[in-house]
PDB file of C-alpha atoms and ligand atoms in Angstrom:
ATOM      1  CA  UNK A 720       4.983 -14.047   9.538  1.00  0.00           C
ATOM      2  CA  UNK A 721       1.747 -15.851  10.220  1.00  0.00           C
ATOM      3  CA  UNK A 722      -1.786 -14.837   9.334  1.00  0.00           C
ATOM      4  CA  UNK A 723      -4.144 -15.187  12.261  1.00  0.00           C
ATOM      5  CA  UNK A 724      -7.807 -14.323  12.609  1.00  0.00           C
ATOM      6  CA  UNK A 725      -7.261 -12.426  15.858  1.00  0.00           C
ATOM      7  CA  UNK A 726      -3.853 -10.815  15.727  1.00  0.00           C
ATOM      8  CA  UNK A 727      -2.954  -8.732  18.729  1.00  0.00           C
ATOM      9  CA  UNK A 728      -2.672  -5.248  17.362  1.00  0.00           C
ATOM     10  CA  UNK A 729      -1.180  -2.082  18.747  1.00  0.00           C
ATOM     11  CA  UNK A 730      -4.012   0.168  20.023  1.00  0.00           C
ATOM     12  CA  UNK A 731      -3.609   2.597  17.114  1.00  0.00           C
ATOM     13  CA  UNK A 732      -3.698  -0.189  14.565  1.00  0.00           C
ATOM     14  CA  UNK A 733      -6.794  -1.585  16.273  1.00  0.00           C
ATOM     15  CA  UNK A 734      -8.534   1.828  15.966  1.00  0.00           C
ATOM     16  CA  UNK A 735      -7.656   1.995  12.289  1.00  0.00           C
ATOM     17  CA  UNK A 736      -8.951  -1.535  11.666  1.00  0.00           C
ATOM     18  CA  UNK A 737     -12.151  -0.735  13.548  1.00  0.00           C
ATOM     19  CA  UNK A 738     -12.713   2.393  11.448  1.00  0.00           C
ATOM     20  CA  UNK A 739     -11.998   0.549   8.184  1.00  0.00           C
ATOM     21  CA  UNK A 740     -14.376  -2.268   9.121  1.00  0.00           C
ATOM     22  CA  UNK A 741     -17.096   0.170  10.116  1.00  0.00           C
ATOM     23  CA  UNK A 742     -16.853   2.082   6.833  1.00  0.00           C
ATOM     24  CA  UNK A 743     -19.229   1.196   4.049  1.00  0.00           C
ATOM     25  CA  UNK A 744     -16.571   1.621   1.355  1.00  0.00           C
ATOM     26  CA  UNK A 745     -12.849   2.239   1.193  1.00  0.00           C
ATOM     27  CA  UNK A 746     -11.162   5.071   3.045  1.00  0.00           C
ATOM     28  CA  UNK A 747      -8.156   7.216   2.259  1.00  0.00           C
ATOM     29  CA  UNK A 748      -5.540   8.063   4.882  1.00  0.00           C
ATOM     30  CA  UNK A 749      -7.090  11.544   5.079  1.00  0.00           C
ATOM     31  CA  UNK A 750     -10.555  10.033   5.682  1.00  0.00           C
ATOM     32  CA  UNK A 751      -9.200   7.895   8.516  1.00  0.00           C
ATOM     33  CA  UNK A 752      -7.374  10.835  10.010  1.00  0.00           C
ATOM     34  CA  UNK A 753     -10.582  12.928   9.919  1.00  0.00           C
ATOM     35  CA  UNK A 754     -12.791  10.163  11.339  1.00  0.00           C
ATOM     36  CA  UNK A 755     -10.500   9.556  14.304  1.00  0.00           C
ATOM     37  CA  UNK A 756      -9.955  13.220  15.048  1.00  0.00           C
ATOM     38  CA  UNK A 757     -11.377  14.365  18.369  1.00  0.00           C
ATOM     39  CA  UNK A 758     -11.841  10.785  19.608  1.00  0.00           C
ATOM     40  CA  UNK A 759      -9.702   8.491  21.766  1.00  0.00           C
ATOM     41  CA  UNK A 760      -8.065   7.038  18.631  1.00  0.00           C
ATOM     42  CA  UNK A 761      -6.938  10.423  17.257  1.00  0.00           C
ATOM     43  CA  UNK A 762      -3.469  10.424  15.642  1.00  0.00           C
ATOM     44  CA  UNK A 763      -1.459  12.502  13.216  1.00  0.00           C
ATOM     45  CA  UNK A 764      -1.642  11.883   9.486  1.00  0.00           C
ATOM     46  CA  UNK A 765       1.929  10.565   9.281  1.00  0.00           C
ATOM     47  CA  UNK A 766       1.096   8.095  12.058  1.00  0.00           C
ATOM     48  CA  UNK A 767      -2.030   6.983  10.181  1.00  0.00           C
ATOM     49  CA  UNK A 768       0.072   6.167   7.102  1.00  0.00           C
ATOM     50  CA  UNK A 769       2.796   4.447   9.112  1.00  0.00           C
ATOM     51  CA  UNK A 770       0.283   2.135  10.796  1.00  0.00           C
ATOM     52  CA  UNK A 771      -1.566   1.519   7.536  1.00  0.00           C
ATOM     53  CA  UNK A 772       1.715   0.353   6.024  1.00  0.00           C
ATOM     54  CA  UNK A 773       2.284  -2.000   8.951  1.00  0.00           C
ATOM     55  CA  UNK A 774      -1.265  -3.344   8.656  1.00  0.00           C
ATOM     56  CA  UNK A 775      -0.605  -3.966   4.949  1.00  0.00           C
ATOM     57  CA  UNK A 776       2.558  -5.865   5.828  1.00  0.00           C
ATOM     58  CA  UNK A 777       0.525  -8.067   8.169  1.00  0.00           C
ATOM     59  CA  UNK A 778      -1.946  -8.793   5.380  1.00  0.00           C
ATOM     60  CA  UNK A 779      -4.865  -7.102   7.164  1.00  0.00           C
ATOM     61  CA  UNK A 780      -5.293  -4.083   4.933  1.00  0.00           C
ATOM     62  CA  UNK A 781      -5.082  -3.685   1.186  1.00  0.00           C
ATOM     63  CA  UNK A 782      -4.508  -0.531  -0.766  1.00  0.00           C
ATOM     64  CA  UNK A 783      -5.862   0.521  -4.140  1.00  0.00           C
ATOM     65  CA  UNK A 784      -4.659   3.482  -6.178  1.00  0.00           C
ATOM     66  CA  UNK A 785      -7.096   5.527  -8.231  1.00  0.00           C
ATOM     67  CA  UNK A 786      -5.981   6.986 -11.591  1.00  0.00           C
ATOM     68  CA  UNK A 787      -5.820  10.327  -9.723  1.00  0.00           C
ATOM     69  CA  UNK A 788      -3.080   8.839  -7.520  1.00  0.00           C
ATOM     70  CA  UNK A 789      -5.263   8.733  -4.406  1.00  0.00           C
ATOM     71  CA  UNK A 790      -4.744   5.612  -2.286  1.00  0.00           C
ATOM     72  CA  UNK A 791      -7.785   3.914  -0.756  1.00  0.00           C
ATOM     73  CA  UNK A 792      -7.650   1.345   2.033  1.00  0.00           C
ATOM     74  CA  UNK A 793      -9.951  -1.518   3.004  1.00  0.00           C
ATOM     75  CA  UNK A 794      -9.727  -4.592   5.239  1.00  0.00           C
ATOM     76  CA  UNK A 795      -8.481  -7.612   3.258  1.00  0.00           C
ATOM     77  CA  UNK A 796     -11.290  -9.759   4.725  1.00  0.00           C
ATOM     78  CA  UNK A 797     -13.662  -7.742   2.552  1.00  0.00           C
ATOM     79  CA  UNK A 798     -13.164  -9.450  -0.808  1.00  0.00           C
ATOM     80  CA  UNK A 799     -14.155  -6.646  -3.140  1.00  0.00           C
ATOM     81  CA  UNK A 800     -13.167  -5.700  -6.689  1.00  0.00           C
ATOM     82  CA  UNK A 801     -13.780  -2.621  -8.769  1.00  0.00           C
ATOM     83  CA  UNK A 802     -14.186  -1.320 -12.273  1.00  0.00           C
ATOM     84  CA  UNK A 803     -12.582   2.107 -12.421  1.00  0.00           C
ATOM     85  CA  UNK A 804     -13.073   4.590 -15.268  1.00  0.00           C
ATOM     86  CA  UNK A 805      -9.717   6.048 -16.307  1.00  0.00           C
ATOM     87  CA  UNK A 806     -11.479   9.128 -17.634  1.00  0.00           C
ATOM     88  CA  UNK A 807     -13.875  10.332 -14.929  1.00  0.00           C
ATOM     89  CA  UNK A 808     -12.701   8.121 -12.049  1.00  0.00           C
ATOM     90  CA  UNK A 809     -16.124   6.550 -11.446  1.00  0.00           C
ATOM     91  CA  UNK A 810     -15.816   3.290  -9.520  1.00  0.00           C
ATOM     92  CA  UNK A 811     -18.227   0.378  -9.768  1.00  0.00           C
ATOM     93  CA  UNK A 812     -18.062  -2.393  -7.137  1.00  0.00           C
ATOM     94  CA  UNK A 813     -18.325  -5.919  -8.504  1.00  0.00           C
ATOM     95  CA  UNK A 814     -20.887  -8.016  -6.651  1.00  0.00           C
ATOM     96  CA  UNK A 815     -18.844 -11.207  -7.020  1.00  0.00           C
ATOM     97  CA  UNK A 816     -15.161 -11.976  -6.747  1.00  0.00           C
ATOM     98  CA  UNK A 817     -14.084 -13.266 -10.171  1.00  0.00           C
ATOM     99  CA  UNK A 818     -11.160 -15.230  -8.738  1.00  0.00           C
ATOM    100  CA  UNK A 819     -12.691 -16.525  -5.498  1.00  0.00           C
ATOM    101  CA  UNK A 820     -12.409 -20.169  -6.524  1.00  0.00           C
ATOM    102  CA  UNK A 821      -8.991 -19.791  -8.062  1.00  0.00           C
ATOM    103  CA  UNK A 822      -6.459 -22.154  -6.490  1.00  0.00           C
ATOM    104  CA  UNK A 823      -2.752 -21.637  -6.846  1.00  0.00           C
ATOM    105  CA  UNK A 824      -0.924 -24.907  -7.549  1.00  0.00           C
ATOM    106  CA  UNK A 825       1.092 -25.872  -4.451  1.00  0.00           C
ATOM    107  CA  UNK A 826       4.298 -26.509  -6.400  1.00  0.00           C
ATOM    108  CA  UNK A 827       4.282 -22.904  -7.633  1.00  0.00           C
ATOM    109  CA  UNK A 828       3.910 -21.493  -4.124  1.00  0.00           C
ATOM    110  CA  UNK A 829       7.220 -22.927  -2.903  1.00  0.00           C
ATOM    111  CA  UNK A 830       6.281 -22.353   0.745  1.00  0.00           C
ATOM    112  CA  UNK A 831       4.714 -18.960   0.117  1.00  0.00           C
ATOM    113  CA  UNK A 832       1.622 -18.268   2.260  1.00  0.00           C
ATOM    114  CA  UNK A 833      -0.959 -16.235   0.302  1.00  0.00           C
ATOM    115  CA  UNK A 834      -2.980 -13.938   2.594  1.00  0.00           C
ATOM    116  CA  UNK A 835      -5.074 -11.908   0.186  1.00  0.00           C
ATOM    117  CA  UNK A 836      -5.375 -10.849  -3.438  1.00  0.00           C
ATOM    118  CA  UNK A 837      -6.235  -7.740  -5.386  1.00  0.00           C
ATOM    119  CA  UNK A 838      -7.733  -7.505  -8.834  1.00  0.00           C
ATOM    120  CA  UNK A 839      -8.785  -4.236 -10.381  1.00  0.00           C
ATOM    121  CA  UNK A 840     -10.169  -3.402 -13.783  1.00  0.00           C
ATOM    122  CA  UNK A 841      -9.561  -0.088 -15.520  1.00  0.00           C
ATOM    123  CA  UNK A 842     -11.392   1.183 -18.567  1.00  0.00           C
ATOM    124  CA  UNK A 843     -14.115   3.552 -19.728  1.00  0.00           C
ATOM    125  CA  UNK A 844     -17.534   3.807 -18.084  1.00  0.00           C
ATOM    126  CA  UNK A 845     -20.629   3.835 -20.279  1.00  0.00           C
ATOM    127  CA  UNK A 846     -21.031   7.603 -19.946  1.00  0.00           C
ATOM    128  CA  UNK A 847     -17.448   8.332 -21.010  1.00  0.00           C
ATOM    129  CA  UNK A 848     -17.722   5.823 -23.873  1.00  0.00           C
ATOM    130  CA  UNK A 849     -20.734   7.729 -25.204  1.00  0.00           C
ATOM    131  CA  UNK A 850     -18.834  10.994 -24.865  1.00  0.00           C
ATOM    132  CA  UNK A 851     -15.923   9.675 -26.982  1.00  0.00           C
ATOM    133  CA  UNK A 852     -15.970  11.027 -30.530  1.00  0.00           C
ATOM    134  CA  UNK A 853     -16.504   8.269 -33.110  1.00  0.00           C
ATOM    135  CA  UNK A 854     -13.384   7.302 -35.118  1.00  0.00           C
TER     136      UNK A 854
HETATM  137 ZN1   ZN B2378     -16.151   7.640 -16.956  1.00  0.00          ZN
HETATM  138 ZN1   ZN B2379     -11.498 -11.414  -4.775  1.00  0.00          ZN
END
């Protein structure tokens, strides 16, 4: 499998990519399903998830799971990381990628072609920290 900047996508995958790129933040499968409904790119929810999985396998889409179990999707070209509160689920977007300049030593890659990375932080937001009873 080769990562290319302009992969030829199936029409449905192209609609999904377009919708994900247009979105300000991440989208769930349900969001995508709702946004495409009634338009030329409309497809069933199961089809949305099947194509999202294929886009993930091609390294074009990444998936993040919230503590609630909800899965959110975003294009991998958008290098974005989050702080997620395990208590209330609040998400804060980091303005910089903490590992952008990280280089993997070639000898460790053993021919592996990295396409994208994910890095998420989980903890307590300031509001939930204040709400915690003191020990
Ligand atoms: Zn919180
Ligand atoms: Zn990053």
